[in-house]
């Protein structure tokens, strides 16, 4: 089992390294540098303005941040679906495997926690005026809390009750909130002792679980594949990941908006259904739409809005391009007596309608932020022109080559 | 003649899998395409349905090749693949609607046929489900229903019996018989030789990319020189015969 874990970890890290090339490409790194630099500057300016006597909201803010930070880093078991069959006979050795997995995940997660604590340090000492000892205890408490959370999660491999929402609330919100609340509001040492006792109890309970419960293969494999999917989906924003194929949901309430079956409508029939029901496409559209609209609401500068609208529209259009080839691997697309050129036309129409939707919401946000003016008219026309070009010549050129 | 294959040489790459294959599927005829794994059955079928282009030779349906008029050629074929191919984001009802749209069927009468088919295969209460999540046998049934709703001129059926329950197998054979009566040609590849012997009018025995023998059961028996041989015996005898000579 040790061997299996080591092999898996090696493969997993190799995969991460491989994709990090694409994620950390030049553009992204430069953008990130600017972003982090700007944020850091804002943070340090903000710290300068803090008075000697802390504002009333500083403590709650720190508390919430601490609890939120605990969400970083999750349990990576690296279990795979075929394991339920192939590793079944090794179940008695599984605790050994899990132990390695938890140890690895905890180490990584604690590293993240340290990083966050370092970021929070100036706020703690300058804002809340905590002493070195208090800060140290707070840090240790935070690390122990993360340790508690990860172990609790690992225990749910055996105890199905832990999956229940009240246990989740306990693990994710209640315990961290109470413990760090004690540290911040009452007495640092008290919070630290509480979490120490909790971890100790947990340690004792964990020794028995593997003997009394059965390993929940399906649940654990599902959790792990969910985690991998989250990772892949993130990477998928930068490059194509073969494993990403989103879930399909019926969304019956949307049925009435779908085009009905009629002659010559094969492709639009397929495109609209695929778009709405496959979370890959509809989720992406919705995310970008929301993000863009929200961003535009807070941009008071015309030129910034101008660039933002054009970029977001382009992003939506560009990211939806894979929809064109969504059913290329279905033999029947080649068997049906259909004209290949109809496909491109149908796709253009679908994309145009979707982009008009985003056009409306983006410009509405811009209107609220900028107010009506001649400049605003330029915004409307420029973004409309972009759609016309994108779903016109651009698509013909880009997709026409393959057909 | 519905389907005509003349001196077909072809395959996936430069090196041909099929060598000089010729056979025909007439109107109202059920032709069994018999062969071991790797004999070239699926390759032949891929050529017929137009997924592969012949390197040499010609395939025509009612006198048309794929190159002459792709839309016409394809509208005459209904295909049931060996492994069910379904759209993960469409319901059963939408699969049927799509088939009707794609083949340009008249919807009222097509739905009448579809209802009967759905009832036969006990799928009528699953219209709003996603068939991609069904079991293998159920998905196979969906493929059958979608294919037979088209009333095509030529059915191409790849290994239909695996995964089907006995009742569905019987129903499929009845359907095939009915379509034969209507005048459709059917090309079916299979390993289930007992069933093939009972139902096929004509056999094409493929071996290592060549047609080893073809004809009715009687003709094959004559060729082999054993008037009581079953199709299994004939097939095993003929393929091993070739191996022995090499």
Coordinates of C-alpha atoms in Angstrom, one line a residue:
Chain A
X1 CA 0.0 0.0 0.0
X2 CA 2.9 2.3 0.7
X3 CA 4.2 1.7 -2.7
X4 CA 0.8 2.4 -4.3
X5 CA 0.6 5.7 -2.4
X6 CA 4.1 6.8 -3.4
X7 CA 3.5 5.9 -7.1
X8 CA 0.2 7.8 -7.1
X9 CA 1.7 10.8 -5.4
X10 CA 4.5 10.9 -7.9
X11 CA 2.1 10.7 -10.8
X12 CA -0.1 13.4 -9.3
X13 CA 2.8 15.8 -8.7
X14 CA 4.0 15.2 -12.2
X15 CA 0.5 16.0 -13.5
X16 CA 0.5 19.2 -11.5
X17 CA 3.9 20.2 -12.7
X18 CA 2.9 19.5 -16.3
X19 CA -0.2 21.7 -16.0
X20 CA 1.5 24.4 -14.0
X21 CA 3.4 25.3 -17.2
X22 CA 0.1 26.3 -18.7
X23 CA -1.4 27.9 -15.7
X24 CA 1.6 30.0 -14.9
X25 CA 2.1 31.3 -18.4
X26 CA 3.7 34.7 -19.0
X27 CA 0.5 36.7 -19.3
X28 CA -1.0 35.2 -16.2
X29 CA 2.1 35.7 -14.1
X30 CA 2.4 39.4 -15.2
X31 CA -1.3 40.0 -14.5
X32 CA -0.9 38.2 -11.1
X33 CA 2.2 40.4 -10.2
X34 CA 0.3 43.5 -10.9
X35 CA -2.7 42.3 -9.0
X36 CA -0.7 41.2 -6.0
X37 CA 1.4 44.3 -6.1
X38 CA -1.7 46.5 -6.2
X39 CA -3.4 44.5 -3.4
X40 CA -0.3 44.6 -1.3
X41 CA 0.0 48.4 -1.7
X42 CA -3.7 48.9 -0.7
X43 CA -3.2 46.6 2.3
X44 CA -0.2 48.5 3.6
X45 CA -1.9 51.8 3.1
X46 CA -4.9 50.5 4.9
X47 CA -2.7 49.4 7.8
X48 CA -1.2 52.9 8.1
X49 CA -4.6 54.4 8.7
X50 CA -5.5 52.1 11.6
X51 CA -5.7 54.1 14.8
X52 CA -4.2 53.1 18.1
X53 CA -7.5 52.0 19.4
X54 CA -8.9 49.2 17.2
X55 CA -12.2 49.8 15.4
X56 CA -15.1 47.7 16.6
X57 CA -15.1 45.6 13.4
X58 CA -11.5 44.6 13.4
X59 CA -11.9 41.6 15.7
X60 CA -14.9 40.1 14.0
X61 CA -13.1 40.6 10.6
X62 CA -10.1 38.7 11.8
X63 CA -12.2 36.0 13.2
X64 CA -14.1 35.5 10.0
X65 CA -10.9 35.6 8.0
X66 CA -9.4 32.9 10.2
X67 CA -12.4 30.6 9.8
X68 CA -12.4 31.2 6.1
X69 CA -8.7 30.5 5.7
X70 CA -9.3 27.1 7.3
X71 CA -11.1 26.1 4.1
X72 CA -7.8 26.2 2.2
X73 CA -6.3 22.8 1.5
X74 CA -8.4 19.7 1.3
X75 CA -7.9 16.0 1.8
X76 CA -6.3 14.4 -1.2
X77 CA -6.7 10.6 -1.0
X78 CA -5.8 10.0 -4.7
X79 CA -8.3 7.1 -4.8
X80 CA -9.6 6.2 -8.2
X81 CA -12.8 4.6 -9.3
X82 CA -11.3 1.2 -10.3
X83 CA -9.9 1.0 -6.7
X84 CA -13.3 -0.2 -5.5
X85 CA -12.7 -3.4 -7.4
X86 CA -8.9 -3.7 -7.5
X87 CA -7.9 -2.6 -4.0
X88 CA -10.9 -4.3 -2.3
X89 CA -8.8 -7.3 -1.1
X90 CA -6.3 -4.8 0.4
X91 CA -8.9 -3.1 2.6
X92 CA -7.3 -4.2 5.8
X93 CA -4.2 -2.2 4.8
X94 CA -6.1 0.8 3.8
X95 CA -5.7 2.7 7.1
X96 CA -2.0 2.7 6.3
X97 CA -2.6 4.2 2.9
X98 CA -5.0 6.8 4.4
X99 CA -2.5 7.7 7.0
X100 CA 0.0 8.6 4.4
X101 CA -2.6 10.5 2.4
X102 CA -3.7 12.5 5.5
X103 CA -0.2 13.2 6.5
X104 CA 0.6 14.6 3.1
X105 CA -2.5 16.6 2.9
X106 CA -2.1 18.0 6.4
X107 CA 1.5 19.1 5.7
X108 CA 0.5 20.9 2.6
X109 CA -2.6 22.5 4.3
X110 CA -0.5 23.7 7.3
X111 CA 1.9 25.3 4.9
X112 CA -1.0 27.3 3.4
X113 CA -2.1 28.2 6.9
X114 CA 1.3 29.5 7.8
X115 CA 1.3 31.6 4.7
X116 CA -2.1 33.1 5.5
X117 CA -1.0 33.7 9.1
X118 CA 2.0 35.6 7.8
X119 CA -0.3 37.8 5.7
X120 CA -2.5 38.4 8.6
X121 CA 0.4 39.2 11.0
X122 CA 0.6 42.9 10.4
X123 CA -3.1 43.3 11.0
X124 CA -2.9 41.3 14.2
X125 CA 0.0 43.3 15.7
X126 CA -0.7 46.8 14.2
X127 CA -4.5 46.6 14.1
X128 CA -5.4 44.5 17.2
X129 CA -2.2 45.3 19.1
X130 CA -1.7 41.7 20.1
X131 CA 1.6 40.8 21.8
X132 CA 4.0 38.3 20.3
X133 CA 3.0 35.6 22.7
X134 CA -0.7 36.0 21.8
X135 CA 0.0 36.0 18.1
X136 CA 2.1 32.8 18.6
X137 CA -0.7 31.0 20.4
X138 CA -3.2 32.2 17.9
X139 CA -1.0 30.8 15.1
X140 CA -0.6 27.4 16.8
X141 CA -4.3 27.2 17.5
X142 CA -5.0 27.8 13.8
X143 CA -2.6 25.0 12.8
X144 CA -4.2 22.6 15.3
X145 CA -7.7 23.6 14.0
X146 CA -6.7 22.7 10.5
X147 CA -5.3 19.4 11.8
X148 CA -8.5 18.7 13.6
X149 CA -10.6 19.5 10.5
X150 CA -8.6 17.2 8.1
X151 CA -8.7 14.3 10.5
X152 CA -12.3 14.7 11.0
X153 CA -12.8 14.6 7.2
X154 CA -10.6 11.5 7.0
X155 CA -12.8 9.8 9.6
X156 CA -15.8 10.2 7.4
X157 CA -14.2 7.5 5.3
X158 CA -15.5 5.1 7.9
X159 CA -18.3 6.9 9.7
X160 CA -21.1 8.0 7.4
X161 CA -22.7 10.2 10.1
X162 CA -19.9 12.6 9.8
X163 CA -21.2 13.5 6.3
X164 CA -24.4 14.8 7.9
X165 CA -24.8 18.6 7.7
X166 CA -24.8 19.2 11.4
X167 CA -21.4 17.5 11.7
X168 CA -20.2 19.6 8.8
X169 CA -21.3 22.7 10.5
X170 CA -19.5 21.6 13.6
X171 CA -16.3 20.9 11.7
X172 CA -16.3 23.8 9.4
X173 CA -17.9 26.6 11.3
X174 CA -18.8 25.9 15.0
X175 CA -15.5 24.6 16.4
X176 CA -13.2 27.1 14.6
X177 CA -15.5 30.0 15.5
X178 CA -15.7 29.1 19.1
X179 CA -12.0 28.3 19.5
X180 CA -10.7 31.3 17.7
X181 CA -13.4 33.4 19.4
X182 CA -12.0 32.3 22.8
X183 CA -8.5 33.2 21.6
X184 CA -9.5 36.7 20.4
X185 CA -12.1 37.7 23.0
X186 CA -11.4 35.8 26.2
X187 CA -7.9 34.4 26.6
X188 CA -5.6 33.0 24.0
X189 CA -4.4 30.1 26.1
X190 CA -8.0 29.0 26.7
X191 CA -8.7 28.6 23.0
X192 CA -5.4 26.7 22.5
X193 CA -6.2 24.3 25.4
X194 CA -9.7 23.6 24.0
X195 CA -8.4 22.7 20.6
X196 CA -5.6 20.6 22.1
X197 CA -8.2 18.6 24.1
X198 CA -10.4 18.1 21.0
X199 CA -7.5 16.9 19.0
X200 CA -6.5 14.5 21.8
X201 CA -10.0 13.1 22.0
X202 CA -10.1 12.7 18.3
X203 CA -6.9 10.8 18.3
X204 CA -8.2 8.3 20.8
X205 CA -11.5 7.8 18.9
X206 CA -9.7 7.4 15.6
X207 CA -7.8 4.3 16.9
X208 CA -11.0 2.4 17.1
X209 CA -12.9 3.4 14.0
X210 CA -11.1 1.2 11.4
X211 CA -11.9 -1.9 13.5
X212 CA -15.6 -1.0 14.0
X213 CA -16.6 0.4 10.6
X214 CA -16.4 -0.5 7.0
X215 CA -14.5 1.7 4.6
X216 CA -16.9 3.6 2.4
X217 CA -15.3 3.1 -1.0
X218 CA -17.9 4.8 -3.2
X219 CA -18.2 7.9 -1.0
X220 CA -14.4 8.4 -0.8
X221 CA -13.9 7.8 -4.5
X222 CA -16.6 10.3 -5.2
X223 CA -15.1 12.9 -2.9
X224 CA -11.7 12.5 -4.4
X225 CA -13.0 12.7 -8.0
X226 CA -15.0 15.8 -7.0
X227 CA -11.8 17.3 -5.7
X228 CA -9.9 16.4 -8.9
X229 CA -12.7 17.8 -11.0
X230 CA -12.4 21.1 -9.1
X231 CA -8.7 21.1 -9.8
X232 CA -9.2 20.2 -13.5
X233 CA -11.8 22.8 -13.9
X234 CA -9.5 25.5 -12.6
X235 CA -6.7 24.3 -14.9
X236 CA -9.3 24.2 -17.7
X237 CA -9.5 27.9 -17.6
X238 CA -6.0 28.1 -19.0
X239 CA -5.7 25.0 -21.2
X240 CA -7.8 22.0 -22.3
X241 CA -8.0 19.2 -19.8
X242 CA -9.3 15.9 -21.2
X243 CA -10.9 14.9 -17.9
X244 CA -13.3 17.9 -17.8
X245 CA -16.7 16.9 -19.0
X246 CA -19.3 18.5 -16.9
X247 CA -22.3 17.1 -15.4
X248 CA -25.6 16.9 -17.3
X249 CA -28.6 18.3 -15.5
X250 CA -32.2 18.2 -16.9
X251 CA -33.3 21.6 -15.6
X252 CA -36.9 20.9 -16.6
X253 CA -38.0 24.5 -16.0
X254 CA -35.9 25.6 -18.9
X255 CA -37.5 23.2 -21.3
X256 CA -40.1 25.7 -22.5
X257 CA -37.4 28.0 -23.8
X258 CA -35.8 25.3 -25.9
X259 CA -36.4 25.2 -29.6
X260 CA -39.0 22.6 -30.7
X261 CA -38.3 19.9 -33.1
X262 CA -38.7 21.1 -36.7
X263 CA -37.1 20.5 -40.0
X264 CA -33.7 22.0 -40.6
X265 CA -33.4 22.7 -36.9
X266 CA -31.2 19.7 -36.0
X267 CA -28.2 21.7 -35.0
X268 CA -29.9 24.5 -33.1
X269 CA -31.9 21.8 -31.3
X270 CA -28.7 20.1 -30.2
X271 CA -26.8 23.2 -29.4
X272 CA -29.3 24.8 -27.1
X273 CA -29.9 21.6 -25.2
X274 CA -26.2 20.9 -24.9
X275 CA -25.6 24.5 -23.8
X276 CA -28.2 24.6 -21.1
X277 CA -27.9 21.1 -19.7
X278 CA -24.2 20.7 -19.7
X279 CA -22.8 22.6 -16.7
X280 CA -19.5 23.1 -18.6
X281 CA -21.1 25.6 -20.9
X282 CA -24.0 27.1 -19.1
X283 CA -21.9 27.4 -15.9
X284 CA -19.1 29.1 -17.7
X285 CA -21.4 31.6 -19.4
X286 CA -23.2 32.4 -16.1
X287 CA -19.9 32.8 -14.2
X288 CA -18.4 35.1 -16.7
X289 CA -21.7 37.0 -17.0
X290 CA -22.0 37.6 -13.3
X291 CA -18.3 38.4 -12.8
X292 CA -18.3 40.9 -15.7
X293 CA -21.5 42.5 -14.7
X294 CA -20.4 42.9 -11.1
X295 CA -17.0 44.2 -12.1
X296 CA -18.6 46.8 -14.4
X297 CA -20.9 48.0 -11.7
X298 CA -17.9 49.2 -9.7
X299 CA -15.8 50.7 -12.6
X300 CA -16.5 54.5 -12.8
X301 CA -13.9 55.0 -15.5
X302 CA -15.1 55.0 -19.1
X303 CA -12.0 53.5 -20.8
X304 CA -11.7 50.8 -18.2
X305 CA -15.3 49.8 -18.7
X306 CA -14.7 49.9 -22.5
X307 CA -11.8 47.4 -22.2
X308 CA -13.6 45.3 -19.6
X309 CA -16.7 44.8 -21.8
X310 CA -14.8 44.0 -24.9
X311 CA -12.6 41.5 -23.0
X312 CA -15.4 39.8 -21.2
X313 CA -17.5 39.4 -24.4
X314 CA -14.5 38.0 -26.1
X315 CA -13.8 35.6 -23.3
X316 CA -17.4 34.4 -23.3
X317 CA -17.4 33.8 -27.0
X318 CA -14.0 32.2 -27.0
X319 CA -14.7 29.9 -24.1
X320 CA -17.9 28.7 -25.7
X321 CA -16.1 27.7 -28.9
X322 CA -15.8 24.1 -27.8
X323 CA -19.6 23.8 -27.9
X324 CA -19.2 23.8 -31.7
X325 CA -17.5 20.4 -31.6
X326 CA -19.4 19.1 -28.6
X327 CA -20.9 16.1 -30.4
X328 CA -18.1 15.5 -32.9
X329 CA -17.4 12.1 -31.3
X330 CA -20.9 10.9 -31.9
X331 CA -21.0 8.7 -35.0
X332 CA -24.5 9.7 -35.8
X333 CA -23.5 13.2 -36.6
X334 CA -21.8 11.7 -39.6
X335 CA -24.6 9.3 -40.4
X336 CA -27.5 11.7 -40.3
X337 CA -28.3 13.1 -43.8
X338 CA -27.3 16.6 -42.8
X339 CA -25.5 19.5 -44.5
X340 CA -22.2 20.2 -42.7
X341 CA -22.5 24.0 -43.5
X342 CA -25.8 24.2 -41.6
X343 CA -23.9 23.4 -38.4
X344 CA -21.7 26.5 -38.6
X345 CA -24.7 28.7 -39.3
X346 CA -26.7 27.3 -36.4
X347 CA -23.7 27.7 -34.1
X348 CA -23.2 31.3 -35.2
X349 CA -26.8 32.0 -34.4
X350 CA -26.7 30.4 -31.0
X351 CA -23.5 32.2 -30.1
X352 CA -24.9 35.5 -31.3
X353 CA -28.0 35.2 -29.1
X354 CA -25.9 34.3 -26.1
X355 CA -23.6 37.2 -26.7
X356 CA -26.5 39.6 -27.1
X357 CA -27.6 38.4 -23.7
X358 CA -24.2 39.3 -22.2
X359 CA -24.2 42.5 -24.1
X360 CA -27.4 43.6 -22.5
X361 CA -26.3 42.9 -19.0
X362 CA -22.8 44.3 -19.3
X363 CA -24.1 47.5 -20.8
X364 CA -26.8 47.7 -18.1
X365 CA -24.1 47.5 -15.4
X366 CA -22.0 50.1 -17.2
X367 CA -25.0 52.4 -17.5
X368 CA -25.6 52.2 -13.7
X369 CA -21.9 52.9 -13.0
X370 CA -21.2 55.6 -15.7
X371 CA -24.6 57.2 -16.2
X372 CA -25.9 58.2 -19.6
X373 CA -23.6 60.2 -21.9
X374 CA -22.2 60.2 -25.4
X375 CA -19.4 58.0 -24.2
X376 CA -21.9 55.4 -23.2
X377 CA -23.2 55.3 -26.8
X378 CA -19.7 54.5 -28.0
X379 CA -19.7 51.6 -25.5
X380 CA -23.0 50.2 -26.8
X381 CA -21.9 50.4 -30.4
X382 CA -18.4 49.1 -29.9
X383 CA -19.5 46.1 -28.0
X384 CA -22.2 45.4 -30.6
X385 CA -19.6 45.6 -33.4
X386 CA -17.5 43.1 -31.6
X387 CA -20.3 40.6 -31.5
X388 CA -21.0 41.1 -35.2
X389 CA -17.3 40.5 -36.1
X390 CA -16.9 37.6 -33.7
X391 CA -19.9 35.7 -34.8
X392 CA -19.3 36.7 -38.4
X393 CA -16.0 36.6 -40.2
X394 CA -14.1 35.4 -37.2
X395 CA -16.1 32.2 -36.6
X396 CA -16.2 31.4 -40.3
X397 CA -12.4 31.7 -40.4
X398 CA -11.7 29.9 -37.2
X399 CA -14.2 27.0 -37.5
X400 CA -14.7 26.9 -41.2
X401 CA -11.3 25.4 -41.7
X402 CA -12.2 22.2 -39.9
X403 CA -15.5 21.6 -41.7
Chain B
X1 CA -30.5 -4.1 -55.4
X2 CA -30.2 -2.0 -52.3
X3 CA -26.5 -2.2 -51.3
X4 CA -23.8 -3.2 -53.7
X5 CA -20.1 -3.5 -52.7
X6 CA -17.7 -4.0 -55.6
X7 CA -14.1 -4.9 -55.1
X8 CA -13.8 -2.9 -52.0
X9 CA -10.3 -2.5 -50.6
X10 CA -10.0 -0.3 -47.6
X11 CA -9.1 0.2 -44.0
X12 CA -8.0 2.8 -41.5
X13 CA -4.5 3.5 -42.8
X14 CA -2.4 3.0 -45.9
X15 CA -2.3 -0.7 -45.1
X16 CA -5.6 -2.1 -46.1
X17 CA -7.6 -4.3 -43.7
X18 CA -10.2 -5.3 -46.4
X19 CA -8.9 -6.8 -49.6
X20 CA -11.1 -7.0 -52.6
X21 CA -14.5 -7.5 -51.0
X22 CA -17.7 -7.9 -53.1
X23 CA -21.2 -8.7 -52.0
X24 CA -24.7 -7.4 -52.2
X25 CA -27.7 -6.9 -50.0
X26 CA -30.9 -7.0 -52.0
X27 CA -34.3 -5.6 -51.2
X28 CA -36.0 -7.6 -48.4
X29 CA -32.9 -9.5 -47.7
X30 CA -31.2 -10.2 -44.4
X31 CA -27.5 -10.7 -44.9
X32 CA -25.3 -12.0 -42.1
X33 CA -21.8 -10.8 -42.0
X34 CA -19.9 -13.5 -40.2
X35 CA -16.2 -13.5 -39.0
X36 CA -13.8 -13.8 -36.2
X37 CA -12.7 -10.8 -34.1
X38 CA -10.5 -8.8 -36.4
X39 CA -11.8 -10.4 -39.6
X40 CA -12.9 -7.0 -40.9
X41 CA -16.6 -7.0 -40.1
X42 CA -16.6 -3.6 -38.3
X43 CA -14.3 -2.1 -41.0
X44 CA -16.8 -3.3 -43.7
X45 CA -19.6 -1.7 -41.8
X46 CA -17.7 1.6 -41.3
X47 CA -17.2 1.7 -45.1
X48 CA -20.9 1.1 -45.7
X49 CA -22.1 3.8 -43.4
X50 CA -19.5 6.2 -44.9
X51 CA -17.1 6.7 -42.0
X52 CA -14.3 5.3 -44.1
X53 CA -13.6 6.1 -47.7
X54 CA -12.8 3.2 -50.0
X55 CA -9.2 3.0 -51.2
X56 CA -10.3 1.0 -54.2
X57 CA -13.7 -0.3 -55.3
X58 CA -17.2 1.1 -55.0
X59 CA -20.1 1.0 -52.6
X60 CA -23.5 2.0 -53.9
X61 CA -27.0 2.2 -52.4
X62 CA -29.7 2.2 -55.0
X63 CA -27.0 3.1 -57.5
X64 CA -25.7 6.1 -55.5
X65 CA -22.2 6.4 -54.0
X66 CA -21.5 8.5 -51.0
X67 CA -19.5 10.9 -53.1
X68 CA -22.3 11.4 -55.6
X69 CA -24.9 12.6 -53.1
X70 CA -24.0 12.3 -49.5
X71 CA -27.3 13.4 -48.2
X72 CA -29.3 11.0 -50.3
X73 CA -26.9 8.1 -49.5
X74 CA -27.1 8.7 -45.8
X75 CA -30.8 9.2 -45.6
X76 CA -31.2 5.6 -46.7
X77 CA -29.2 4.1 -43.9
X78 CA -30.2 3.4 -40.3
X79 CA -27.3 2.2 -38.2
X80 CA -27.3 0.4 -34.9
X81 CA -23.7 0.4 -33.5
X82 CA -22.2 -2.4 -31.5
X83 CA -21.9 -0.1 -28.4
X84 CA -24.7 2.3 -27.9
X85 CA -23.9 5.9 -28.8
X86 CA -26.1 8.4 -27.1
X87 CA -26.1 12.1 -26.3
X88 CA -25.5 12.6 -22.6
X89 CA -27.5 15.8 -22.6
X90 CA -30.7 14.6 -24.4
X91 CA -33.7 12.7 -23.1
X92 CA -35.1 9.7 -24.8
X93 CA -37.9 11.8 -26.3
X94 CA -35.4 14.2 -27.6
X95 CA -33.3 11.4 -29.1
X96 CA -36.4 10.4 -31.1
X97 CA -37.2 13.9 -32.1
X98 CA -33.7 14.4 -33.2
X99 CA -33.8 11.3 -35.3
X100 CA -37.0 12.4 -36.9
X101 CA -35.6 15.8 -37.7
X102 CA -32.3 14.5 -39.0
X103 CA -34.0 12.1 -41.4
X104 CA -36.8 14.5 -42.2
X105 CA -39.6 12.2 -41.1
X106 CA -43.2 13.2 -41.0
X107 CA -43.7 13.5 -37.2
X108 CA -47.2 12.3 -36.6
X109 CA -46.7 8.9 -38.3
X110 CA -43.2 8.7 -37.0
X111 CA -44.4 9.1 -33.4
X112 CA -47.1 6.5 -34.0
X113 CA -44.3 4.1 -35.0
X114 CA -42.2 5.2 -32.1
X115 CA -45.0 4.6 -29.6
X116 CA -45.4 1.0 -30.9
X117 CA -41.6 0.5 -30.7
X118 CA -41.3 1.9 -27.3
X119 CA -44.1 -0.3 -26.0
X120 CA -42.5 -3.4 -27.6
X121 CA -39.2 -2.6 -25.8
X122 CA -40.9 -1.5 -22.6
X123 CA -39.5 2.0 -22.7
X124 CA -42.7 4.0 -23.0
X125 CA -42.6 5.4 -19.5
X126 CA -38.9 6.5 -19.8
X127 CA -39.4 9.2 -22.4
X128 CA -38.2 11.9 -20.1
X129 CA -35.1 10.1 -18.8
X130 CA -31.6 10.5 -20.0
X131 CA -30.8 7.2 -21.8
X132 CA -27.1 7.7 -21.5
X133 CA -27.6 6.6 -17.8
X134 CA -29.4 3.4 -18.7
X135 CA -27.9 -0.1 -18.5
X136 CA -26.2 -1.6 -21.6
X137 CA -29.2 -3.5 -22.7
X138 CA -31.6 -0.6 -22.2
X139 CA -29.3 1.7 -24.2
X140 CA -29.1 -0.9 -26.9
X141 CA -32.9 -0.9 -27.0
X142 CA -32.9 2.9 -27.4
X143 CA -30.6 2.6 -30.4
X144 CA -32.9 0.0 -31.9
X145 CA -36.0 2.1 -31.4
X146 CA -34.2 5.2 -32.9
X147 CA -33.1 3.2 -35.9
X148 CA -36.3 1.5 -36.7
X149 CA -38.4 4.6 -36.4
X150 CA -36.6 5.9 -39.6
X151 CA -38.0 3.2 -41.9
X152 CA -34.8 3.4 -43.8
X153 CA -34.0 1.5 -47.0
X154 CA -31.0 -0.2 -45.5
X155 CA -30.4 -1.2 -41.9
X156 CA -26.8 -1.8 -40.8
X157 CA -26.8 -3.6 -37.5
X158 CA -23.5 -4.4 -35.7
X159 CA -23.7 -7.3 -33.3
X160 CA -27.2 -6.6 -32.0
X161 CA -27.8 -9.5 -29.6
X162 CA -25.2 -9.0 -26.9
X163 CA -26.7 -7.4 -23.8
X164 CA -30.3 -7.9 -24.9
X165 CA -32.6 -10.0 -22.8
X166 CA -34.3 -13.0 -24.6
X167 CA -37.6 -11.1 -25.0
X168 CA -35.9 -8.2 -26.6
X169 CA -33.9 -10.5 -28.9
X170 CA -37.1 -12.1 -30.1
X171 CA -38.8 -8.7 -30.6
X172 CA -35.8 -7.4 -32.6
X173 CA -35.9 -10.5 -34.8
X174 CA -39.7 -9.9 -35.4
X175 CA -38.9 -6.3 -36.2
X176 CA -36.3 -7.3 -38.7
X177 CA -38.7 -9.7 -40.3
X178 CA -41.3 -7.0 -40.6
X179 CA -38.9 -4.6 -42.2
X180 CA -37.8 -7.3 -44.6
X181 CA -41.4 -7.7 -45.7
X182 CA -41.6 -3.9 -46.3
X183 CA -38.6 -4.3 -48.7
X184 CA -35.7 -3.0 -46.6
X185 CA -32.3 -4.6 -46.9
X186 CA -30.5 -5.5 -43.7
X187 CA -26.8 -6.1 -43.2
X188 CA -26.1 -7.6 -39.8
X189 CA -22.8 -8.6 -38.3
X190 CA -22.9 -11.2 -35.5
X191 CA -21.1 -13.9 -33.6
X192 CA -24.3 -15.6 -32.5
X193 CA -24.2 -18.1 -35.3
X194 CA -27.2 -20.2 -34.2
X195 CA -29.5 -17.2 -34.5
X196 CA -27.8 -16.1 -37.7
X197 CA -28.3 -19.6 -39.2
X198 CA -32.0 -19.5 -38.4
X199 CA -32.8 -16.0 -39.6
X200 CA -30.4 -14.8 -42.3
X201 CA -31.2 -15.4 -46.0
X202 CA -27.6 -15.0 -47.1
X203 CA -24.2 -15.2 -45.5
X204 CA -20.9 -13.5 -46.1
X205 CA -18.0 -15.2 -44.4
X206 CA -15.1 -12.9 -43.8
X207 CA -11.7 -14.1 -43.0
X208 CA -8.6 -12.0 -42.7
X209 CA -10.1 -9.2 -44.7
X210 CA -11.3 -11.4 -47.6
X211 CA -14.6 -12.9 -48.4
X212 CA -14.0 -16.6 -47.7
X213 CA -17.3 -17.7 -49.0
X214 CA -20.8 -16.4 -49.5
X215 CA -24.3 -17.6 -50.4
X216 CA -27.3 -19.2 -48.8
X217 CA -26.9 -21.9 -46.2
X218 CA -27.4 -24.6 -48.8
X219 CA -24.9 -23.1 -51.1
X220 CA -22.4 -22.9 -48.3
X221 CA -23.0 -26.5 -47.4
X222 CA -22.5 -27.5 -51.0
X223 CA -19.3 -25.6 -51.1
X224 CA -18.1 -27.3 -47.9
X225 CA -19.3 -30.7 -49.0
X226 CA -21.4 -31.5 -46.0
X227 CA -25.1 -31.2 -46.5
X228 CA -26.0 -31.4 -42.8
X229 CA -23.4 -29.0 -41.4
X230 CA -24.5 -26.2 -39.1
X231 CA -23.3 -22.7 -39.8
X232 CA -20.9 -23.0 -36.8
X233 CA -19.4 -26.1 -38.3
X234 CA -19.1 -24.6 -41.7
X235 CA -17.5 -21.5 -40.4
X236 CA -15.0 -23.2 -38.2
X237 CA -14.2 -25.7 -40.9
X238 CA -13.6 -23.0 -43.6
X239 CA -11.5 -20.7 -41.4
X240 CA -9.3 -23.5 -40.1
X241 CA -9.0 -24.8 -43.6
X242 CA -7.5 -21.5 -44.7
X243 CA -5.2 -21.5 -41.7
X244 CA -4.0 -25.0 -42.6
X245 CA -3.1 -24.0 -46.1
X246 CA -1.0 -21.1 -45.0

